[in-house]
C-alpha positions in Angstrom: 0.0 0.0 0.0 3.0 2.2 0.9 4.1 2.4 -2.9 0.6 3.3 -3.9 0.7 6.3 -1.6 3.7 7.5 -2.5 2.8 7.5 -6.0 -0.3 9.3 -5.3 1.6 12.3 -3.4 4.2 12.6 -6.1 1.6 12.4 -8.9 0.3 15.8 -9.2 3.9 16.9 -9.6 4.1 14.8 -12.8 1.0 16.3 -13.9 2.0 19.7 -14.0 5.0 18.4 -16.3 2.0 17.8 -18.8 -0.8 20.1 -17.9 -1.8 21.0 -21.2 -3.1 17.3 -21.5 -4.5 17.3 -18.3 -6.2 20.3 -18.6 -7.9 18.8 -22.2 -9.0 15.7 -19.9 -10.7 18.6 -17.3 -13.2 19.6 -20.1 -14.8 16.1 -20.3 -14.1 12.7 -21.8 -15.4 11.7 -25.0 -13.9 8.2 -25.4 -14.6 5.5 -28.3 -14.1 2.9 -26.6 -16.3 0.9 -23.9 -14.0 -1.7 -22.7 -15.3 -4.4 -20.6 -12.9 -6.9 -18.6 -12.5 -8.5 -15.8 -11.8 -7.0 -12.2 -8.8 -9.2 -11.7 -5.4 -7.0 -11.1 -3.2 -8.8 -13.6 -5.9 -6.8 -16.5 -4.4 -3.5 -16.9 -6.3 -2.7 -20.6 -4.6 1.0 -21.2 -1.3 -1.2 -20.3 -1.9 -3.8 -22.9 -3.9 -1.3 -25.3 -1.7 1.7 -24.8 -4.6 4.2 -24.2 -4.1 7.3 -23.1 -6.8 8.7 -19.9 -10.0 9.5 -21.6 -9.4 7.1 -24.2 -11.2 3.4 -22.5 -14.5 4.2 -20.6 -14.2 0.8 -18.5 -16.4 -1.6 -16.8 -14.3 -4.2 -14.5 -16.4 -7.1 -13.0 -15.8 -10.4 -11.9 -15.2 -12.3 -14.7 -15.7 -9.8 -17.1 -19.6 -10.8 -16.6 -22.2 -8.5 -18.4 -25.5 -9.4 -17.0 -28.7 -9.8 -18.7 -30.6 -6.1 -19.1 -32.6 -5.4 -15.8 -36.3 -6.8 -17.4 -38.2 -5.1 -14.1 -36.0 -1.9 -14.1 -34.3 -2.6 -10.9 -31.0 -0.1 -11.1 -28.2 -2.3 -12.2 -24.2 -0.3 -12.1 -23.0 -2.2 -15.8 -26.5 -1.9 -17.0 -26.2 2.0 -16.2 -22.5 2.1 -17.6 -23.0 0.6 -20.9 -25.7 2.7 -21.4 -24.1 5.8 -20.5 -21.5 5.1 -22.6 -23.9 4.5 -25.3 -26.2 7.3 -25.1 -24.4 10.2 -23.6 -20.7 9.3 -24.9 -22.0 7.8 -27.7 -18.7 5.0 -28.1 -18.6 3.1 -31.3 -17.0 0.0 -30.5 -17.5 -2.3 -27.1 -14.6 -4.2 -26.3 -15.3 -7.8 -23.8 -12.1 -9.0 -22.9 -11.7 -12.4 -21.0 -8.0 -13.3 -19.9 -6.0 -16.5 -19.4 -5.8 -17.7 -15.7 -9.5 -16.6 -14.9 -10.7 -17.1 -11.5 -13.8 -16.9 -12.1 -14.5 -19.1 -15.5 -11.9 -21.6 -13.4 -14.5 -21.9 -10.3 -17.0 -22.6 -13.1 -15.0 -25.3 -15.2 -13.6 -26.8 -11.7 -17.2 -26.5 -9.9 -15.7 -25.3 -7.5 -17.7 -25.1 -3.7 -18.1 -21.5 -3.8 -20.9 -21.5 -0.5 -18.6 -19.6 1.5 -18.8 -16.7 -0.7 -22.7 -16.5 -1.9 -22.4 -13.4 -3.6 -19.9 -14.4 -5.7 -21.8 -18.1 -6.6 -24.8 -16.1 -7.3 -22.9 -13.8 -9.8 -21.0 -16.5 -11.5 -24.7 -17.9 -12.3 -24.2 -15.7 -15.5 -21.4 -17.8 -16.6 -24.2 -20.1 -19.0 -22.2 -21.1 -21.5 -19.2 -22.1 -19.4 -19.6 -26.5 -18.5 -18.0 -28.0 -15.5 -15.1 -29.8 -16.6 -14.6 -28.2 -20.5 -11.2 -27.0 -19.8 -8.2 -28.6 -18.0 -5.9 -26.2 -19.0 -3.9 -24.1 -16.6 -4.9 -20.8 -18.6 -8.3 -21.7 -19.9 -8.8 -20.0 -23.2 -10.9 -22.2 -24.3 -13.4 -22.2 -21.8 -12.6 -18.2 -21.3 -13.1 -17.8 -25.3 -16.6 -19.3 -25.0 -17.4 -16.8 -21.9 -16.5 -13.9 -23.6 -18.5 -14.9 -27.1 -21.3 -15.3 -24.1 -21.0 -11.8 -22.6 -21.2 -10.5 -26.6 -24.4 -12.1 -26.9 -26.1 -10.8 -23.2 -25.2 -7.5 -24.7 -26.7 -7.9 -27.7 -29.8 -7.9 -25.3 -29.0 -4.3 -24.6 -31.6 -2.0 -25.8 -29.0 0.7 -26.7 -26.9 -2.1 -28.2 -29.4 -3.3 -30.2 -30.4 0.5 -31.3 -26.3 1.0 -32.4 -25.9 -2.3 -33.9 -29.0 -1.7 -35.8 -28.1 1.8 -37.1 -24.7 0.6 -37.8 -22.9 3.3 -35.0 -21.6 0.3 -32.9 -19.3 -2.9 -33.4 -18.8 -5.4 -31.0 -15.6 -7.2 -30.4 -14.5 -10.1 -28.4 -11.2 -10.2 -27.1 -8.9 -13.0 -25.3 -5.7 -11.2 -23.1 -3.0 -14.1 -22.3 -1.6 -12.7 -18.7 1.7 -14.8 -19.1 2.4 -13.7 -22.8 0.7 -10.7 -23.4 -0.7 -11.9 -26.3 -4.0 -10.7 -27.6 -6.4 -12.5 -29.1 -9.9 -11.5 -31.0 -12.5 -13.3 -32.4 -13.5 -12.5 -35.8 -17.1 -13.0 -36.6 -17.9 -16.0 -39.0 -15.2 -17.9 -37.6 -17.5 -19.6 -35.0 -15.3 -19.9 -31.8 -12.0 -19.0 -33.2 -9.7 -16.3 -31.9 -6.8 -15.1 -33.3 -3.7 -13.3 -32.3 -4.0 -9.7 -33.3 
């Protein structure tokens, strides 16, 4: 925690080396990009992407989950996010990027006994397309692969999604992040459950 504070004091000092961006950034954000991944701390997307701030508007949950589109209007925070970033930022692109070494698409594959932690069980109930025992792998792409090609289609349940995809304002892309490589990976539509490196 120590070098997290220390970076924080010093930060505003490195700041003022730039100001002219940071005073851009002050004005508002108007990124392209909604990027949603997964909460885990080994994800760093502007790392791996090279964006600049303002650049990602991000959504980070377990698992990179996007779940289904509130059907009785009960406030949901990524239902509210993506369509922000629809509607008010108006992004053209979503980005759902699932890594190697998940946690949470492992607990899924392994069935793991997740009872101790029954918020967390209850969440990963949006992992549907992800079997018990698919992948034995140590990083899990395939299973991972499959999740994120998932998440694509709970957003396609989206009423703003469905309102950009049908007016041809929005693309949807599925990407696969390899922790111990730092190989990327998308999927390219028509290719049913392929991903390639980029």
């Amino acid at each position: 925690m120590q070098s997290l504070i220390d970076h924080a004091r010093s930060f505003a000092d490195r700041v003022a080396a730039d100001a002219e961006e940071f005073t851009r950034l002050a004005d508002g954000q108007a990124p392209d990009v909604l990027f949603i991944t997964c909460s885990d701390s080994r994800v760093v997307p502007a790392w791996f992407t090279g964006a600049r701030p303002g650049e990602l508007f991000e959504l980070r949950t377990a698992g990179n989950i996007v779940p289904p589109y509130p059907a009785q209007g009960r406030p949901a925070g990524e239902a509210a996010t993506i369509e922000y970033a629809l509607r008010v930022l108006h992004v053209r692109d979503i980005v759902v990027c699932g890594h190697s070494h998940c946690g949470a698409v492992g607990a899924v594959v392994r069935g793991d006994d997740l009872s101790s932690v029954p918020a967390v069980r209850a969440w990963l109930e949006h992992t549907t397309r992800v079997e018990r025992g698919t992948d034995d792998s140590p990083e899990l792409a395939g299973a991972v692969q499959q999740h994120v090609l998932a998440q694509l289609d709970t957003l396609r349940g989206y009423p703003a999604v469905q309102e950009g995809l049908q007016d041809g304002s929005l693309t949807l892309h599925g990407w696969y992040y390899e922790v111990h490589t730092g190989t990327v990976r998308v999927h390219r539509p028509g290719t049913g459950a392929v991903f390639d490196r980029l």
